[in-house]
PDB file of C-alpha atoms and ligand atoms in Angstrom:
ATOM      1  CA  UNK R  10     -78.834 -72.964  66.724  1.00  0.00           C
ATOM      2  CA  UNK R  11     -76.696 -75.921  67.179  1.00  0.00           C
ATOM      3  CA  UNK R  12     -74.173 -76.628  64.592  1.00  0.00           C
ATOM      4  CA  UNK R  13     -73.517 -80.196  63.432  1.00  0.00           C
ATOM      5  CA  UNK R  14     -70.703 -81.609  60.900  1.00  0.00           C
ATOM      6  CA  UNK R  15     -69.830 -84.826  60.553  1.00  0.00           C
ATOM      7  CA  UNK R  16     -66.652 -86.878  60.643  1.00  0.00           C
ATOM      8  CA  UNK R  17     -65.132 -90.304  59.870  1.00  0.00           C
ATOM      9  CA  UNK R  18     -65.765 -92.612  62.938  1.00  0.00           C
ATOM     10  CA  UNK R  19     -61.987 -93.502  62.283  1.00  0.00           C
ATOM     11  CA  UNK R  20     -60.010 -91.061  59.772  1.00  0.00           C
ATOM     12  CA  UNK R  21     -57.925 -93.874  57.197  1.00  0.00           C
ATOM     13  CA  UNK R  22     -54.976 -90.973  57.887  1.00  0.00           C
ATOM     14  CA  UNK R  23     -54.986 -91.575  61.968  1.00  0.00           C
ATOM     15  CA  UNK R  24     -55.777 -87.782  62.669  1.00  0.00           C
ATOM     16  CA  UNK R  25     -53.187 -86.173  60.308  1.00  0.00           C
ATOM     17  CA  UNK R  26     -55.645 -83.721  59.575  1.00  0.00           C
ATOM     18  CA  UNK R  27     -56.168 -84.425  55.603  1.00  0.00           C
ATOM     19  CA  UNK R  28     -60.020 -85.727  55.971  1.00  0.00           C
ATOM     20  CA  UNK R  29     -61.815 -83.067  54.803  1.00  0.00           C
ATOM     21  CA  UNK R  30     -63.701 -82.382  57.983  1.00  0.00           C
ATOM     22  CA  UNK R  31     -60.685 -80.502  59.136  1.00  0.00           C
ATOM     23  CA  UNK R  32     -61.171 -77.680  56.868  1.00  0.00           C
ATOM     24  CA  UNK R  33     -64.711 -77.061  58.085  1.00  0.00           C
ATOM     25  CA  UNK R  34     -63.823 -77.590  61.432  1.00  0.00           C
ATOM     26  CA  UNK R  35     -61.240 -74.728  60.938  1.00  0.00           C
ATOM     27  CA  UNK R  36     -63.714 -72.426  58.992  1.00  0.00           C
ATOM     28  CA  UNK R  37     -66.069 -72.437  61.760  1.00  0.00           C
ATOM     29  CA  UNK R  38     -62.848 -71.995  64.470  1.00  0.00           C
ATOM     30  CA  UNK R  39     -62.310 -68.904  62.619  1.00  0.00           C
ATOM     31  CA  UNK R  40     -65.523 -67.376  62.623  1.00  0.00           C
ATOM     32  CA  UNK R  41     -66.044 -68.416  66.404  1.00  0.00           C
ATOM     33  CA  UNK R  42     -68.879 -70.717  66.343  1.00  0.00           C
ATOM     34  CA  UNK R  43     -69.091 -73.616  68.623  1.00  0.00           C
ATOM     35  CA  UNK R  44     -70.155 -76.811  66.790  1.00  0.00           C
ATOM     36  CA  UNK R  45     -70.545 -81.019  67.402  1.00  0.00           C
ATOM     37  CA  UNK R  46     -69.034 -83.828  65.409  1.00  0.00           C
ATOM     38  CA  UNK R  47     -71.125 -87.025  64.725  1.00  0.00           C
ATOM     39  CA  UNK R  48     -68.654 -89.984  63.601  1.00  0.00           C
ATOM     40  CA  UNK R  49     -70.129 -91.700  60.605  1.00  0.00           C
ATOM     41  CA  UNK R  50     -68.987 -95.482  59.466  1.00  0.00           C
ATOM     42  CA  UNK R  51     -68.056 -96.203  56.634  1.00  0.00           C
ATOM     43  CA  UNK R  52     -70.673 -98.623  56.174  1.00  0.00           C
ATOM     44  CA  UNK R  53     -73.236 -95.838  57.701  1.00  0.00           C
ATOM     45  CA  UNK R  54     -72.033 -93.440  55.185  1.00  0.00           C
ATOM     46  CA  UNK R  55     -73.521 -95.745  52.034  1.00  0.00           C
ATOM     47  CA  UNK R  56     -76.723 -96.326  54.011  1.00  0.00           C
ATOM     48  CA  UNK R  57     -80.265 -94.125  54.108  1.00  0.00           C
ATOM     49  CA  UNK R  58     -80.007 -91.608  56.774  1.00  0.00           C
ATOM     50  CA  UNK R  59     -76.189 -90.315  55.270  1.00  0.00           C
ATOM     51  CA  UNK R  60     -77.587 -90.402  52.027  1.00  0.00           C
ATOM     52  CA  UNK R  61     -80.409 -88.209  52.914  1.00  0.00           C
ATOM     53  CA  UNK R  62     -78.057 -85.608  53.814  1.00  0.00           C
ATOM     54  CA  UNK R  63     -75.359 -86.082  50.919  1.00  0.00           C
ATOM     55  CA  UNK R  64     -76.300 -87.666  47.956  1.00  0.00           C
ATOM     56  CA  UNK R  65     -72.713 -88.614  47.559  1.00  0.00           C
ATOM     57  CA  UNK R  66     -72.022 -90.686  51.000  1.00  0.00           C
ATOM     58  CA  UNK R  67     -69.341 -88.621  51.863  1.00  0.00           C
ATOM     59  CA  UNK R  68     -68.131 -86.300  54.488  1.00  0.00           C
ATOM     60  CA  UNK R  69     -67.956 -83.944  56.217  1.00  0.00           C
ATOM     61  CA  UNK R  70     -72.166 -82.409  56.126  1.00  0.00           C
ATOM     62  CA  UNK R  71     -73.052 -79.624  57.825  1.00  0.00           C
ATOM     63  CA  UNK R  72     -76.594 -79.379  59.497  1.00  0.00           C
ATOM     64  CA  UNK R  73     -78.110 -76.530  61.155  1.00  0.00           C
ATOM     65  CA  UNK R  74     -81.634 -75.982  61.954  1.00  0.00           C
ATOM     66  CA  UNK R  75     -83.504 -77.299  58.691  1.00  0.00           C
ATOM     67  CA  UNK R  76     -80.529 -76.313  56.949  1.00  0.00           C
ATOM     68  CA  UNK R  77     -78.700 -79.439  55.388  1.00  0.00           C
ATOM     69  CA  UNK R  78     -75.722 -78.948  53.515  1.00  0.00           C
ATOM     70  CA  UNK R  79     -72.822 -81.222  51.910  1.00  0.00           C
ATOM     71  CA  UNK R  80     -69.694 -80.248  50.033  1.00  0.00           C
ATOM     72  CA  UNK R  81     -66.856 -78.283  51.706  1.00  0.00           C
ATOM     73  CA  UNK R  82     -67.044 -75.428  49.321  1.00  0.00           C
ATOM     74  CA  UNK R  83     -70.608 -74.712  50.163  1.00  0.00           C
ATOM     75  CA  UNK R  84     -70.390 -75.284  53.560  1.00  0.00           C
ATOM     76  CA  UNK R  85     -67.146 -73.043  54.387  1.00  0.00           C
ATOM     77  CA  UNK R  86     -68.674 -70.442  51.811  1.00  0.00           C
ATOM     78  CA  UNK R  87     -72.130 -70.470  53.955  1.00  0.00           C
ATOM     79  CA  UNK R  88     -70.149 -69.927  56.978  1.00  0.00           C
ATOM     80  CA  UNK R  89     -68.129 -67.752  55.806  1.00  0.00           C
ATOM     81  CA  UNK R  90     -70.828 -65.646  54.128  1.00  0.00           C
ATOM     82  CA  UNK R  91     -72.861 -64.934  57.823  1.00  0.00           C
ATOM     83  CA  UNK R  92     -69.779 -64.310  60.125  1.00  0.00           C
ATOM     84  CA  UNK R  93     -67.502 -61.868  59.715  1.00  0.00           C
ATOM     85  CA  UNK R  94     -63.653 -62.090  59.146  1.00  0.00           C
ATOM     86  CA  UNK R  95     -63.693 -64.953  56.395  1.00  0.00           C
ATOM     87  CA  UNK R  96     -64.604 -62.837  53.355  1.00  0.00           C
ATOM     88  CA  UNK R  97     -63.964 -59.031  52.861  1.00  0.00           C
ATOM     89  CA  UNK R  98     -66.749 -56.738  53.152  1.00  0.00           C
ATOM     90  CA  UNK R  99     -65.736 -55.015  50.278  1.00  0.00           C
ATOM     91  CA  UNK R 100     -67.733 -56.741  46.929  1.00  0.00           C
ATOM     92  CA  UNK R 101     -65.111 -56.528  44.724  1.00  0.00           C
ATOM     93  CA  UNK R 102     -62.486 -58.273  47.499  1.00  0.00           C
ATOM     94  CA  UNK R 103     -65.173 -60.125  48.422  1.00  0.00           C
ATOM     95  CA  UNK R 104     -66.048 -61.576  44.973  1.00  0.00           C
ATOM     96  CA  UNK R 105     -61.674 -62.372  44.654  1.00  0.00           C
ATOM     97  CA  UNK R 106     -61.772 -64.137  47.581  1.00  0.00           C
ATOM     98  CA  UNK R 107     -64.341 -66.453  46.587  1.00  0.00           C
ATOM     99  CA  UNK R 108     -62.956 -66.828  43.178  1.00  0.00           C
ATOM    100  CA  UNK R 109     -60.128 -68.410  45.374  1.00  0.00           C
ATOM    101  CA  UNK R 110     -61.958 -70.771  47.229  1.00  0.00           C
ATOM    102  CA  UNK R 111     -63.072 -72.276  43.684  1.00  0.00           C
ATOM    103  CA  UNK R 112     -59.775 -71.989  42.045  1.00  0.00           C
ATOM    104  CA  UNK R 113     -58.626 -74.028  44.786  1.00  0.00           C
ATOM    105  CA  UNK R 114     -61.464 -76.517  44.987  1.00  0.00           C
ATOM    106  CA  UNK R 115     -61.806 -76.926  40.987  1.00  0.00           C
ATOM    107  CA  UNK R 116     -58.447 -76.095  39.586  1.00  0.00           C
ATOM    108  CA  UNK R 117     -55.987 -76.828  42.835  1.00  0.00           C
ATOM    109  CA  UNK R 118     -57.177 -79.879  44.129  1.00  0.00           C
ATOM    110  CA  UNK R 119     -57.624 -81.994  41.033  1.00  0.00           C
ATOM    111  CA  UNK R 120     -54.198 -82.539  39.875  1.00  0.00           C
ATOM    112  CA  UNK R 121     -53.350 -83.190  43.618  1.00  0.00           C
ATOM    113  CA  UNK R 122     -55.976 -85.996  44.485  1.00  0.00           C
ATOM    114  CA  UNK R 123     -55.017 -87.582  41.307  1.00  0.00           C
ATOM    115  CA  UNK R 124     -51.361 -87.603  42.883  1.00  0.00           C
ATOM    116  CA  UNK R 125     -52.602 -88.822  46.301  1.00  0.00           C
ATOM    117  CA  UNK R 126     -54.652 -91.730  45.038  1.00  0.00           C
ATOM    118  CA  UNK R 127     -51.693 -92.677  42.672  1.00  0.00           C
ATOM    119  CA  UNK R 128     -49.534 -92.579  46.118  1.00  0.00           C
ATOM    120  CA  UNK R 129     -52.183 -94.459  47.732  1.00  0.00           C
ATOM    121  CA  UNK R 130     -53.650 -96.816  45.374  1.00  0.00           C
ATOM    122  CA  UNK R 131     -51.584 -97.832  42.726  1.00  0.00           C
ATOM    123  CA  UNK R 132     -48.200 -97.811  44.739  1.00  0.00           C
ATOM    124  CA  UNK R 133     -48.290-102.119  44.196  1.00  0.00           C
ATOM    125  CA  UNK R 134     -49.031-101.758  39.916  1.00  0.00           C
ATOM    126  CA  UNK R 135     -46.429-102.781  37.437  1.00  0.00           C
ATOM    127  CA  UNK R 136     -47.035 -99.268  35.591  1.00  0.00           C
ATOM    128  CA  UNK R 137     -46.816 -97.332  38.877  1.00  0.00           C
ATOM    129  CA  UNK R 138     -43.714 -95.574  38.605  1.00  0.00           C
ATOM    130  CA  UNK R 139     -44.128 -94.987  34.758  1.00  0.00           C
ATOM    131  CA  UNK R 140     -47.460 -93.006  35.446  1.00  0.00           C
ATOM    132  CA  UNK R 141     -46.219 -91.259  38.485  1.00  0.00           C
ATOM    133  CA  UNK R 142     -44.571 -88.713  36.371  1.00  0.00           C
ATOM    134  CA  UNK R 143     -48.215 -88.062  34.390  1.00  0.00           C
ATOM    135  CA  UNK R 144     -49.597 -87.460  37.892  1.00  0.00           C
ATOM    136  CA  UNK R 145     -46.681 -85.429  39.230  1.00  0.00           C
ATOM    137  CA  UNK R 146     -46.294 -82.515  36.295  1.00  0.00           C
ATOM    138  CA  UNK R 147     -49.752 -81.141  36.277  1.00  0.00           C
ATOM    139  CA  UNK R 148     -49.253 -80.676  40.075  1.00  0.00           C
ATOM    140  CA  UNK R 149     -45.885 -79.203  39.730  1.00  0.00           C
ATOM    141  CA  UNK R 150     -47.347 -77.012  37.065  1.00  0.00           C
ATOM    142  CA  UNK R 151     -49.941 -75.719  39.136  1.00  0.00           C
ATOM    143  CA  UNK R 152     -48.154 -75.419  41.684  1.00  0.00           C
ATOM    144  CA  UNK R 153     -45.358 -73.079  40.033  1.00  0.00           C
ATOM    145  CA  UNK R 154     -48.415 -71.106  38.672  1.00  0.00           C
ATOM    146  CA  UNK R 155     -50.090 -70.418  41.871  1.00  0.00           C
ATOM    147  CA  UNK R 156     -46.780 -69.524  43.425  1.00  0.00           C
ATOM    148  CA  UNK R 157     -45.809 -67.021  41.151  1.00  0.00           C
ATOM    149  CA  UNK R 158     -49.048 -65.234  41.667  1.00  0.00           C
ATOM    150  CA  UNK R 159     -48.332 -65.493  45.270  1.00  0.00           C
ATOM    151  CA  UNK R 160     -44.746 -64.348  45.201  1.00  0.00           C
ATOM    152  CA  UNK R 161     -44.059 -62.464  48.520  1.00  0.00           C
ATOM    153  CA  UNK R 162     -47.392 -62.231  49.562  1.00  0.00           C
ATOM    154  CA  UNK R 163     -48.622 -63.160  53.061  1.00  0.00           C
ATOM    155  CA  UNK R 164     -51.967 -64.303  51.939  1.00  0.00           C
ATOM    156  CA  UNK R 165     -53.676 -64.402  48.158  1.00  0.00           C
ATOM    157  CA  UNK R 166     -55.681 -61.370  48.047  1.00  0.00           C
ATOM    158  CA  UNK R 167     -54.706 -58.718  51.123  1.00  0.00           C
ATOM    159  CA  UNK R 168     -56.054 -60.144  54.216  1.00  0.00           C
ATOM    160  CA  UNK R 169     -56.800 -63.875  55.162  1.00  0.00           C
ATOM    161  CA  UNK R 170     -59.897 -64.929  54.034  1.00  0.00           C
ATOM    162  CA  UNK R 171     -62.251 -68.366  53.259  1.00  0.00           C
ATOM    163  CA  UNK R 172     -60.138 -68.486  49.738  1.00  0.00           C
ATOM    164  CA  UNK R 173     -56.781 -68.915  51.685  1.00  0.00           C
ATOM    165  CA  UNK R 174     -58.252 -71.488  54.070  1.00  0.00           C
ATOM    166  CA  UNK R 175     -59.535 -73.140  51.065  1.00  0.00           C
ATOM    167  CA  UNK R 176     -55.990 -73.164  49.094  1.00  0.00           C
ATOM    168  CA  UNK R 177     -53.975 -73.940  51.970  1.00  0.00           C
ATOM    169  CA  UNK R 178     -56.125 -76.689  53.058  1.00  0.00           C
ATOM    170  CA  UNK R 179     -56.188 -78.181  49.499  1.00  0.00           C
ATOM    171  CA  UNK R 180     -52.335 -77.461  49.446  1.00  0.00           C
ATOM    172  CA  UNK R 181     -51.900 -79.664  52.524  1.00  0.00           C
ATOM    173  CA  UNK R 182     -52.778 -82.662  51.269  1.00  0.00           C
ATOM    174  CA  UNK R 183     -49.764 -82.633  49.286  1.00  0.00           C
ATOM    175  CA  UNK R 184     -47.344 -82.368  52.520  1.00  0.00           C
ATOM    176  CA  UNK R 185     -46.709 -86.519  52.651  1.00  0.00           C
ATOM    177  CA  UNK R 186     -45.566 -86.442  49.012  1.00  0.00           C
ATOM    178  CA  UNK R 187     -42.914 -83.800  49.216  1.00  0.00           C
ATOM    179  CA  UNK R 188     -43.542 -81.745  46.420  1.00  0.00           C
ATOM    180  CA  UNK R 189     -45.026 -78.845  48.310  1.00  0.00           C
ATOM    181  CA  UNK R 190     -41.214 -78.398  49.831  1.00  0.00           C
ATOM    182  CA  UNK R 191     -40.082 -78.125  45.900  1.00  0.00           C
ATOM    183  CA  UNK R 192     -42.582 -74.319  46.291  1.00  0.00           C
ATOM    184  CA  UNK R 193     -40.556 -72.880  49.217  1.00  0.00           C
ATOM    185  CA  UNK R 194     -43.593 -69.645  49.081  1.00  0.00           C
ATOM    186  CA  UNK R 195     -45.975 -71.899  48.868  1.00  0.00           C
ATOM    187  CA  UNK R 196     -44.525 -74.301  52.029  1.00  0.00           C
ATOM    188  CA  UNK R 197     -44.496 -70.513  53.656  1.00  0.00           C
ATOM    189  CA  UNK R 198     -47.864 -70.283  53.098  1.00  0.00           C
ATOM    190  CA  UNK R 199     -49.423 -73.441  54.626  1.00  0.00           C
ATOM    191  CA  UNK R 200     -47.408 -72.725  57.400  1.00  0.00           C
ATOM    192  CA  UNK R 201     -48.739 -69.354  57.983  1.00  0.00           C
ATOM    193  CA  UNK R 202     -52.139 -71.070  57.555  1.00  0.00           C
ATOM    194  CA  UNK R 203     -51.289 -73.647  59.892  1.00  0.00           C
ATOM    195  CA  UNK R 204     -50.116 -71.414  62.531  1.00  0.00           C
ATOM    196  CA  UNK R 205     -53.406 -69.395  63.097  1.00  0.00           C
ATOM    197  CA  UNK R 206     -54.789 -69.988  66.586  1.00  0.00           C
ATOM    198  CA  UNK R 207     -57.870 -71.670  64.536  1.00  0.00           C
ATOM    199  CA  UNK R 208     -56.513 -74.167  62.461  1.00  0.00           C
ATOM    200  CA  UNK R 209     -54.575 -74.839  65.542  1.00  0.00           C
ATOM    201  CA  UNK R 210     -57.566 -75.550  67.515  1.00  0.00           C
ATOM    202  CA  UNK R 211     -59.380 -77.727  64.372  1.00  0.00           C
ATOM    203  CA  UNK R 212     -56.451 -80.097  63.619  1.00  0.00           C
ATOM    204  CA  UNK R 213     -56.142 -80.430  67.641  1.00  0.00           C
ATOM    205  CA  UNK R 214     -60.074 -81.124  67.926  1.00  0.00           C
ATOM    206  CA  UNK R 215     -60.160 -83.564  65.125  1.00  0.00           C
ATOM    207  CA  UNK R 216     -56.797 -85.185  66.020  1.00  0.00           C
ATOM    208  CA  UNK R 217     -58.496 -85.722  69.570  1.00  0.00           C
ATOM    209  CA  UNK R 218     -61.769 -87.169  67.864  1.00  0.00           C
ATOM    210  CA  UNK R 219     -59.601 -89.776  65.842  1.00  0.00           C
ATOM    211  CA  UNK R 220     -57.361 -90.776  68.819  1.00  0.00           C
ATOM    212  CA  UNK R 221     -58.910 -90.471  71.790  1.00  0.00           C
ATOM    213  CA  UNK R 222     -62.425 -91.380  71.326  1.00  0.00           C
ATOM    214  CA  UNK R 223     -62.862 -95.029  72.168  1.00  0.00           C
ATOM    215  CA  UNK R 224     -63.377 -97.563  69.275  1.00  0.00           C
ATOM    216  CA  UNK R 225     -66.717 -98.145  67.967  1.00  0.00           C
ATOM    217  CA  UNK R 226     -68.338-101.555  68.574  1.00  0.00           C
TER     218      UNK R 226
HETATM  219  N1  GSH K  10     -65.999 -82.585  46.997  1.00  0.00           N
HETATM  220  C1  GSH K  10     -66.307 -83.106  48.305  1.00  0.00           C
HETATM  221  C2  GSH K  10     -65.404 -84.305  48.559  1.00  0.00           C
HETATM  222  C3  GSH K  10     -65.797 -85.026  49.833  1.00  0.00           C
HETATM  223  C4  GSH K  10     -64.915 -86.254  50.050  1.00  0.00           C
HETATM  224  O1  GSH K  10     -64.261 -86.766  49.116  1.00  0.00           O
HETATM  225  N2  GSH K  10     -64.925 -86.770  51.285  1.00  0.00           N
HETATM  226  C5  GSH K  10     -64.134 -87.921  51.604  1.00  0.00           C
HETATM  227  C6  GSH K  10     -63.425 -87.713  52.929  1.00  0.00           C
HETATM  228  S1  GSH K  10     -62.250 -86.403  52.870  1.00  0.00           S
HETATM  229  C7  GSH K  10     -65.046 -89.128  51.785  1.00  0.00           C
HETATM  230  O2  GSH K  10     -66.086 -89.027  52.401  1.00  0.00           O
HETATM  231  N3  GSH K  10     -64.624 -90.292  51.280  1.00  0.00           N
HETATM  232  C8  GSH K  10     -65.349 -91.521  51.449  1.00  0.00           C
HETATM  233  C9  GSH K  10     -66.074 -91.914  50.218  1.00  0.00           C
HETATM  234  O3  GSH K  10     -66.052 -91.185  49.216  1.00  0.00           O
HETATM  235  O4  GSH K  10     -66.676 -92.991  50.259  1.00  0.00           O
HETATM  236  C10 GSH K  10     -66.123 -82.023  49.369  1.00  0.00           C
HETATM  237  O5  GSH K  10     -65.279 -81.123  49.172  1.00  0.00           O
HETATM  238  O6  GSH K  10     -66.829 -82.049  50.391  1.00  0.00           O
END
């Protein structure tokens, strides 16, 4: 059965990878399935047919069959749960590994898209660089935490799985700020993650779909 995500029609970050199509697009790279990309507008992503598929107007979906789904921790843990190689087989590894992907998707990535909007969106306010510390020490916090637990590790729990692609994908969003270099483990880390063959292949694909696609209209 054909398997179809969608993608911004134009990424705001030029194909740097941080949309969060690219960590589907890697999920399914890992597990070996082949899969097609429908750009969505912005406007087209407030309208019906988007919100039919996810309530929220976001992206990236993932359709398949009758099978609609929307959120990336759903969709990576749905692929991840029917091909082998992205979660243990073993239920107690197994169970770890997804406790990963939602420590990364509820107790990561919080304190870091509060950072990256501050970077973003209030760069121009008067109070700017009076928050920015606010914004910076839970993420410097968390991030101390999750590298201790790390320490010399290769990967979180024993062998890659969904919950590392999860972490180090949540992790990279932090790269343009600098703070992820303060964490030299955790800079290891998303390297490592960024050096498998499939990651290499998604940030390729979606860096192709943002730059070489022509423009729409
Ligand atoms: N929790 C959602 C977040 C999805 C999300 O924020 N998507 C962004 C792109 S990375 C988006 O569509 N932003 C446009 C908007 O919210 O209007 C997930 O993990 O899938």
């Amino acid at each position: 059965m054909t398997i179809t995500i969608t993608a911004f029609e134009r990424s705001p970050d030029g194909g740097k990878g941080l949309a969060r199509d690219t960590r589907v697009r890697w999920a399914l790279e890992e597990a070996g399935l082949p899969y097609k990309v429908r750009p969505v507008s912005f406007q087209a992503l407030k309208e019906p047919a988007h919100l039919a598929i996810h309530p929220f107007g976001q992206i990236p979906t993932y359709e398949e069959g009758d099978l609609a789904l929307f959120e990336t921790g759903s969709i990576v843990f749905h692929i991840a749960a029917h091909q082998a190689g992205l979660l243990p087989t073993d239920s107690n590894a197994r169970a770890r590994a997804i406790t990963w992907m939602f420590a990364a998707l509820s107790t990561v990535e919080p304190p870091i898209l509060e950072l990256v909007n501050a970077r973003l969106l209030e760069r121009d306010k008067s109070w700017s660089k009076e928050r920015m510390p606010l914004v910076e020490t839970p993420v410097r916090d968390r991030l101390k935490q999750l590298s201790d637990r790390l320490g010399n590790a290769e990967w979180l729990d024993g062998a890659f799985s969904a919950g590392d692609l999860m972490m180090v994908s949540v992790l990279l969003r932090l790269r343009p700020s600098g703070i992820l270099d303060e964490f030299p483990k955790l800079a290891a880390y998303v390297a490592r993650g960024e050096a498998r063959p499939a990651y290499q292949r998604a940030f390729a694909a979606q860096l192709a779909f943002n730059t070489e696609r022509p423009a729409a209209g």
